[in-house]
């Protein structure tokens, strides 16, 4: 009988490209979230667009900061790849 297959760790490929891709996505959210808000609301609703931009900024930033904190507590290290995942999850 064959032994059950074990998971194989898959190391990251390029940390600079991961960071670049994260920031490209983060900037793209500003075109989608506040931009689509302006597209569906009547003129003069800039405050709603500003709230969408602020929510976009804060959610990504808090996601990254949270991962930094938990990573430091549980693994005693800082990991740029985990921070990027936290930003994308935020």
Coordinates of N, CA and C in Angstrom, one line a residue, residues 19-69:
X19 N 5.5 42.5 -4.3 CA 5.2 43.9 -3.7 C 4.7 44.8 -4.8
X20 N 5.3 44.7 -6.0 CA 4.8 45.6 -7.1 C 3.4 45.2 -7.5
X21 N 3.1 43.9 -7.6 CA 1.8 43.5 -7.9 C 0.7 43.9 -6.9
X22 N 1.1 43.9 -5.6 CA 0.2 44.3 -4.6 C -0.1 45.8 -4.7
X23 N 0.9 46.6 -4.9 CA 0.6 48.0 -5.0 C -0.1 48.4 -6.3
X24 N 0.1 47.6 -7.4 CA -0.6 47.9 -8.6 C -2.1 47.6 -8.4
X25 N -2.4 46.5 -7.7 CA -3.8 46.2 -7.4 C -4.4 47.2 -6.4
X26 N -3.6 47.6 -5.4 CA -4.1 48.6 -4.5 C -4.5 49.9 -5.2
X27 N -3.6 50.4 -6.1 CA -3.9 51.6 -6.9 C -5.1 51.4 -7.8
X28 N -5.3 50.1 -8.3 CA -6.4 49.8 -9.2 C -7.7 49.9 -8.4
X29 N -7.7 49.6 -7.2 CA -8.9 49.7 -6.4 C -9.4 51.1 -6.3
X30 N -8.5 52.1 -6.4 CA -8.9 53.5 -6.3 C -9.7 53.9 -7.6
X31 N -9.3 53.3 -8.7 CA -10.1 53.5 -9.9 C -11.4 52.8 -9.9
X32 N -11.5 51.7 -9.3 CA -12.8 51.0 -9.2 C -13.7 51.5 -8.1
X33 N -13.3 51.5 -6.9 CA -14.2 51.8 -5.8 C -14.7 53.3 -5.8
X34 N -13.8 54.3 -5.7 CA -14.3 55.6 -5.8 C -14.8 56.0 -7.2
X35 N -14.1 55.5 -8.2 CA -14.5 55.8 -9.6 C -15.9 55.3 -9.9
X36 N -16.2 54.1 -9.6 CA -17.6 53.6 -9.8 C -18.6 54.3 -9.0
X37 N -18.2 54.7 -7.8 CA -19.2 55.5 -7.0 C -19.6 56.8 -7.7
X38 N -18.6 57.5 -8.3 CA -18.9 58.7 -9.0 C -19.7 58.4 -10.3
X39 N -19.6 57.2 -10.8 CA -20.3 56.9 -12.0 C -21.8 56.6 -11.8
X40 N -22.1 56.2 -10.5 CA -23.5 55.8 -10.3 C -24.3 56.8 -9.5
X41 N -23.6 57.9 -9.0 CA -24.3 58.9 -8.2 C -24.4 60.2 -8.9
X42 N -25.4 61.0 -8.6 CA -25.6 62.3 -9.3 C -24.4 63.3 -9.0
X43 N -24.4 64.3 -9.7 CA -23.3 65.3 -9.5 C -23.4 65.9 -8.1
X44 N -22.3 66.2 -7.5 CA -22.2 66.8 -6.2 C -22.1 65.8 -5.1
X45 N -21.8 64.6 -5.4 CA -21.7 63.5 -4.4 C -20.3 63.1 -4.2
X46 N -19.4 64.1 -4.1 CA -18.0 63.8 -3.9 C -17.7 63.3 -2.6
X47 N -18.5 63.6 -1.6 CA -18.3 63.1 -0.2 C -18.4 61.5 -0.2
X48 N -19.3 61.0 -1.0 CA -19.5 59.6 -1.0 C -18.3 58.9 -1.7
X49 N -17.7 59.6 -2.7 CA -16.5 59.1 -3.3 C -15.4 59.2 -2.4
X50 N -15.3 60.2 -1.6 CA -14.2 60.4 -0.6 C -14.3 59.3 0.4
X51 N -15.5 58.9 0.9 CA -15.6 57.9 1.8 C -15.2 56.5 1.2
X52 N -15.5 56.3 0.0 CA -15.1 55.0 -0.6 C -13.6 55.0 -0.7
X53 N -12.9 56.1 -1.1 CA -11.5 56.1 -1.1 C -10.9 55.9 0.3
X54 N -11.4 56.5 1.3 CA -10.9 56.3 2.6 C -11.1 54.9 3.1
X55 N -12.2 54.3 2.8 CA -12.5 52.9 3.2 C -11.5 52.0 2.5
X56 N -11.2 52.3 1.2 CA -10.3 51.5 0.4 C -8.9 51.5 1.1
X57 N -8.5 52.7 1.5 CA -7.2 52.9 2.1 C -7.1 52.2 3.4
X58 N -8.0 52.5 4.3 CA -8.0 52.0 5.6 C -8.1 50.4 5.7
X59 N -8.9 49.9 4.9 CA -9.1 48.4 4.9 C -7.8 47.7 4.5
X60 N -7.2 48.2 3.4 CA -5.9 47.5 3.0 C -4.8 47.8 4.0
X61 N -4.7 49.0 4.6 CA -3.7 49.3 5.5 C -3.8 48.5 6.8
X62 N -5.1 48.4 7.3 CA -5.3 47.6 8.5 C -5.1 46.2 8.3
X63 N -5.4 45.6 7.2 CA -5.1 44.2 6.8 C -3.6 44.0 6.9
X64 N -2.8 44.8 6.3 CA -1.4 44.7 6.3 C -0.8 44.8 7.7
X65 N -1.3 45.8 8.5 CA -0.8 46.0 9.9 C -1.1 44.8 10.8
X66 N -2.3 44.3 10.6 CA -2.8 43.2 11.4 C -1.9 41.9 11.1
X67 N -1.6 41.7 9.9 CA -0.7 40.5 9.6 C 0.7 40.7 10.1
X68 N 1.2 42.0 10.1 CA 2.5 42.2 10.7 C 2.5 41.9 12.2
X69 N 1.4 42.3 12.9 CA 1.3 42.0 14.3 C 1.2 40.6 14.6

